[in-house]
CSV table of C-alpha atoms in Angstrom, one decimal:
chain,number,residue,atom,x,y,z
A,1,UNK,CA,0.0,0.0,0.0
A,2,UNK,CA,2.8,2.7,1.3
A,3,UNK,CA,5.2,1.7,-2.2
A,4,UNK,CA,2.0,2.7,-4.3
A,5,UNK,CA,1.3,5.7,-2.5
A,6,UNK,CA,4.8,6.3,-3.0
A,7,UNK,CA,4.5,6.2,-6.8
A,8,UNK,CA,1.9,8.7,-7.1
A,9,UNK,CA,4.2,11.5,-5.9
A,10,UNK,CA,6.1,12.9,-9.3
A,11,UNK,CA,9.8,12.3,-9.2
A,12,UNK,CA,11.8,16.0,-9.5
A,13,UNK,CA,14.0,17.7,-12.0
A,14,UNK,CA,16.1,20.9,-10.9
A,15,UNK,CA,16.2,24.0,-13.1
A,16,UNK,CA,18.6,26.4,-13.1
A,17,UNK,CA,17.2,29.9,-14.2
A,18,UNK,CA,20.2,31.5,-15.9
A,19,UNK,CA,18.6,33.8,-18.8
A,20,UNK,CA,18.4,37.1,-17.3
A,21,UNK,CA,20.3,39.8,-19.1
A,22,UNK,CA,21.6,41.1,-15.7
A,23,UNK,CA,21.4,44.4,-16.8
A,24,UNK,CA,22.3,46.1,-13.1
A,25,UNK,CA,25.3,43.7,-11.9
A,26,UNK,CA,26.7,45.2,-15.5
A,27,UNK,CA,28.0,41.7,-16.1
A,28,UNK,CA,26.6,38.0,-16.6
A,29,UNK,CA,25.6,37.2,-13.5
A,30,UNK,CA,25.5,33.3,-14.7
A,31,UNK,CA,29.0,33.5,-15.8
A,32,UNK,CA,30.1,34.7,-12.4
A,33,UNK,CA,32.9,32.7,-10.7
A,34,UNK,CA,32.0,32.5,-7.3
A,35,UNK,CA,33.1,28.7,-6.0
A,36,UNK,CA,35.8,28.2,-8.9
A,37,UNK,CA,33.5,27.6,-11.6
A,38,UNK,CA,30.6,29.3,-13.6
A,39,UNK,CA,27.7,29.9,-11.0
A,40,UNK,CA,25.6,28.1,-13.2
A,41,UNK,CA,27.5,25.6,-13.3
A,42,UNK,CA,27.8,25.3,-9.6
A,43,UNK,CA,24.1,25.4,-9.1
A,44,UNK,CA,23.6,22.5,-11.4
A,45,UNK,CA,26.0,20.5,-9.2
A,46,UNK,CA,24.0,21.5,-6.3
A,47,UNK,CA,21.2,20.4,-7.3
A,48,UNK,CA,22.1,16.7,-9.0
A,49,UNK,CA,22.4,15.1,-5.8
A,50,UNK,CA,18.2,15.8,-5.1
A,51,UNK,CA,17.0,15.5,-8.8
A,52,UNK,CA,16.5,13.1,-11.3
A,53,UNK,CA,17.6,15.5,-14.2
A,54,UNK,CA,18.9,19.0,-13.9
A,55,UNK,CA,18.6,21.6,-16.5
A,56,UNK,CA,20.1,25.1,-16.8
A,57,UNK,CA,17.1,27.5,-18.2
A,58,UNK,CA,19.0,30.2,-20.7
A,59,UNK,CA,18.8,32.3,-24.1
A,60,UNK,CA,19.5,30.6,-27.4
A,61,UNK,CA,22.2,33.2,-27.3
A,62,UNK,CA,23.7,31.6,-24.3
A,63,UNK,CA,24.5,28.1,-26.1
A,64,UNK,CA,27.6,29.7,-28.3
A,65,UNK,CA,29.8,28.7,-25.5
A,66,UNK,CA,27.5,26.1,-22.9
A,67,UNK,CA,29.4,23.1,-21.6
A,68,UNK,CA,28.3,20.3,-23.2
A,69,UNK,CA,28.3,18.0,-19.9
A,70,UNK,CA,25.4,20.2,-18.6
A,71,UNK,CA,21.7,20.4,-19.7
A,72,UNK,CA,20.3,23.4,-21.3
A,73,UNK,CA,16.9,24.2,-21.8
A,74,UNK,CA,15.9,27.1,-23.6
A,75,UNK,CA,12.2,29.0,-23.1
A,76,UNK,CA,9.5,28.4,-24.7
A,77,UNK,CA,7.7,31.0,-23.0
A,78,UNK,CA,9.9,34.2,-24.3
A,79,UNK,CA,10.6,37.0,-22.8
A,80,UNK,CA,8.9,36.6,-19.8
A,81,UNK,CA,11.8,36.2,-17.1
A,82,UNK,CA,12.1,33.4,-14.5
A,83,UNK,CA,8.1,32.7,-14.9
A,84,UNK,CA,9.1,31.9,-19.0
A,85,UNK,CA,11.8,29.9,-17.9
A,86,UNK,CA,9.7,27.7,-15.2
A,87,UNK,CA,6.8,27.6,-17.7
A,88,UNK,CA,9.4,26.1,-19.9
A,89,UNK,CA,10.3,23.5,-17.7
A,90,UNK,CA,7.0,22.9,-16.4
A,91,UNK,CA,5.7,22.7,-20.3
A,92,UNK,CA,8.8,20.2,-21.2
A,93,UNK,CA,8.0,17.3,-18.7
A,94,UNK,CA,3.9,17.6,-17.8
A,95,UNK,CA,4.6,14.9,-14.9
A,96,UNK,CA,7.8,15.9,-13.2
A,97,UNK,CA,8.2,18.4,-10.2
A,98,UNK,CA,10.9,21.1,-10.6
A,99,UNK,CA,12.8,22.5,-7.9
A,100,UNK,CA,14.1,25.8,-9.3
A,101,UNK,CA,16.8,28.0,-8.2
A,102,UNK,CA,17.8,31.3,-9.7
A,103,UNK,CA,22.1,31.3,-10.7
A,104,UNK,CA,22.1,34.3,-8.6
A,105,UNK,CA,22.7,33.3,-5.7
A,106,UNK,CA,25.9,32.5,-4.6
A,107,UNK,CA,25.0,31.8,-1.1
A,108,UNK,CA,22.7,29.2,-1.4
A,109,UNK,CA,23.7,25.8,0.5
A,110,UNK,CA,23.1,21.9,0.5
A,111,UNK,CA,21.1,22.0,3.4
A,112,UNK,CA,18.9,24.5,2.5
A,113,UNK,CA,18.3,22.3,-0.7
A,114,UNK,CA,17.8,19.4,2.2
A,115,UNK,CA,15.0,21.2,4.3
A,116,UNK,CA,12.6,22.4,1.5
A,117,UNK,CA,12.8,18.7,0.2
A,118,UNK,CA,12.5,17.4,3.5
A,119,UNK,CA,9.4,19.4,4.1
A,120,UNK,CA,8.0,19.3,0.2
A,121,UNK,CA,4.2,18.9,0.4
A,122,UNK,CA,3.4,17.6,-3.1
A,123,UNK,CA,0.0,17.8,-2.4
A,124,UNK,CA,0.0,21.8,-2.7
A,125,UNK,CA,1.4,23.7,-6.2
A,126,UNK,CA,4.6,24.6,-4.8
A,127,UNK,CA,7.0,24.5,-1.9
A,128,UNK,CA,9.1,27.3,-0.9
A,129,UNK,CA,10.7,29.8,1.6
A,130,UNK,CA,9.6,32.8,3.0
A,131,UNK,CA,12.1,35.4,2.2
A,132,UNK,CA,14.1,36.8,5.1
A,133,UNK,CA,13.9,40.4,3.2
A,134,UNK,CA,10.2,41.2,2.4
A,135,UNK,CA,8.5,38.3,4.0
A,136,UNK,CA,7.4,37.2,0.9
A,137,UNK,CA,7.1,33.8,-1.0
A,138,UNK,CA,10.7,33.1,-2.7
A,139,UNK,CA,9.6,31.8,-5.9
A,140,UNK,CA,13.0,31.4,-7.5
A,141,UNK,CA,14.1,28.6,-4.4
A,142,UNK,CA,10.8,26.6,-5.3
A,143,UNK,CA,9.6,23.0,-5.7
A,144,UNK,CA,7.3,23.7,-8.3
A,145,UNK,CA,4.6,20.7,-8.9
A,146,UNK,CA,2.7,19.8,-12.1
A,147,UNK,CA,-0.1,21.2,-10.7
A,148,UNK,CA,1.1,24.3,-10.8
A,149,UNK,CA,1.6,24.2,-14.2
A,150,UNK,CA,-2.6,25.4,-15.2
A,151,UNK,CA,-2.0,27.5,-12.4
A,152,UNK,CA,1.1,29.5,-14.0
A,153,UNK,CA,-1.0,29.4,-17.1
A,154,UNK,CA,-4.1,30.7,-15.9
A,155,UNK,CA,-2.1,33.7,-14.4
A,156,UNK,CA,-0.3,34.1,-18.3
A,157,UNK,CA,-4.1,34.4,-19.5
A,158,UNK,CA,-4.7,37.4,-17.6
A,159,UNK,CA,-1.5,39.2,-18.0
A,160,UNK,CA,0.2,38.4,-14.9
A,161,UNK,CA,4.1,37.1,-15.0
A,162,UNK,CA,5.0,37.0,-11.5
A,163,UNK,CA,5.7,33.9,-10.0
A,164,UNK,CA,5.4,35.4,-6.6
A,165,UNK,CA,2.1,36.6,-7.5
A,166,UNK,CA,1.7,32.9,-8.2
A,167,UNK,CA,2.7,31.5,-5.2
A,168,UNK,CA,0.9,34.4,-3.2
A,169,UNK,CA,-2.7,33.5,-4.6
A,170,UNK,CA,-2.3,29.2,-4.7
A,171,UNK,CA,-2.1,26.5,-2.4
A,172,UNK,CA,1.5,27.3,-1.1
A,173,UNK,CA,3.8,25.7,1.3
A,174,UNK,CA,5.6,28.2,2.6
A,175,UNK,CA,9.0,27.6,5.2
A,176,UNK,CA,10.8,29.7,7.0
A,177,UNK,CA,14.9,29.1,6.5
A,178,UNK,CA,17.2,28.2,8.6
A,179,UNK,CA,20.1,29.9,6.9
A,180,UNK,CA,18.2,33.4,5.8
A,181,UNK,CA,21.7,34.5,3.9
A,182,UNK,CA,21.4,31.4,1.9
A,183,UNK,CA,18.5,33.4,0.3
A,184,UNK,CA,20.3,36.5,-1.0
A,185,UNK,CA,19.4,37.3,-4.1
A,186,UNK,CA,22.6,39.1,-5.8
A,187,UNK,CA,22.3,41.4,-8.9
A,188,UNK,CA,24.3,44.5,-7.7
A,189,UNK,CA,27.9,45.0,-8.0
A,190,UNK,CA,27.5,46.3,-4.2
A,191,UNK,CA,25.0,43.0,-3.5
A,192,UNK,CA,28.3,41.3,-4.6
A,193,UNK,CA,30.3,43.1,-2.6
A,194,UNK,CA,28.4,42.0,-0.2
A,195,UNK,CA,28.5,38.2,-0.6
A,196,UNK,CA,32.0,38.4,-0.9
A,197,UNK,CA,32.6,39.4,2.2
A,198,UNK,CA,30.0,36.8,3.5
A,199,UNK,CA,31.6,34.0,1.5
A,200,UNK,CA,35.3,34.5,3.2
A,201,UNK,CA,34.2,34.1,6.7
């Protein structure tokens, strides 16, 4: 009885959002070398250990020079930001849950990655943290599930491309972290300043 129950909870894929022009760090943000390698890179190792597939959401632009030993998927959903690129993902594999993370953030840790699986409720749309700096639903740490994907859609049909707004208005999970500087979003030169200095203690 448990191993069937067990079956009816979708396996999960990681994304990677990486296809933001990163117009204020002034620089690719998913080029960044911030543990030795391309952060998109490094969030794509992150995430292998929890997911049965991981993917790295970009441009067609962005495949000129994309390490063949990673996964890229490209939107399908254009120019929408992170919600085309989780769309995308969604769209691309109906029965698989995503858990997304955006490349820009360097702080982000395994065992942050550990709770919000740990505490995945696959019986709401999504799972994900609080953030520490609005209060706010993060939706760019998120399990995603395929039920979200009508949802996501349904917000599309009425002009609305803010997966917060998503997460806000459905049947969310939402945690609070246990590392809150895991969760720092990066896209300032000053923001990186900042995580630099984090990132040596």
């Amino acid at each position: 009885m448990i191993s069937e129950e067990l079956n009816t909870i979708p396996a999960i894929n990681g994304l990677v959002l990486a296809g933001g022009k990163s117009v204020r760090m002034g620089q690719a943000k998913d080029l960044l070398h911030w543990h030795g390698k391309e952060q998109r890179y490094f969030a794509a190792d992150l995430l292998t250990p929890f997911c049965d597939e991981v993917f790295i959401s970009c441009r067609q632009d962005q495949l000129d020079n994309f390490d063949p030993h990673y996964n890229a998927l490209t939107d399908t959903f254009l120019n929408m930001g992170p919600f085309g690129g989780i769309l995308s993902a969604l769209r691309s594999q109906r029965d698989k849950a995503w858990l997304v993370v955006a490349c820009d953030l360097p702080l982000l840790d395994q065992k942050s990655l550990e709770f919000l699986l740990q505490s995945r409720d696959p019986e709401r749309a999504a799972t994900t943290y609080e953030s520490p700096f609005d209060g706010l639903p993060e939706p760019l740490i998120t399990i995603w599930e395929p039920k979200s994907y009508p949802l996501l859609l349904n917000f599309l049909g009425i002009g609305n491309t803010c997966p917060r707004k998503v997460l806000i208005n459905s049947d969310t999970l939402i945690l609070k972290p246990d590392n809150p500087e895991a969760l720092m979003n990066v896209n300032t030169p000053e923001e990186a300043e900042k995580a630099q200095q984090i990132l040596k203690r």
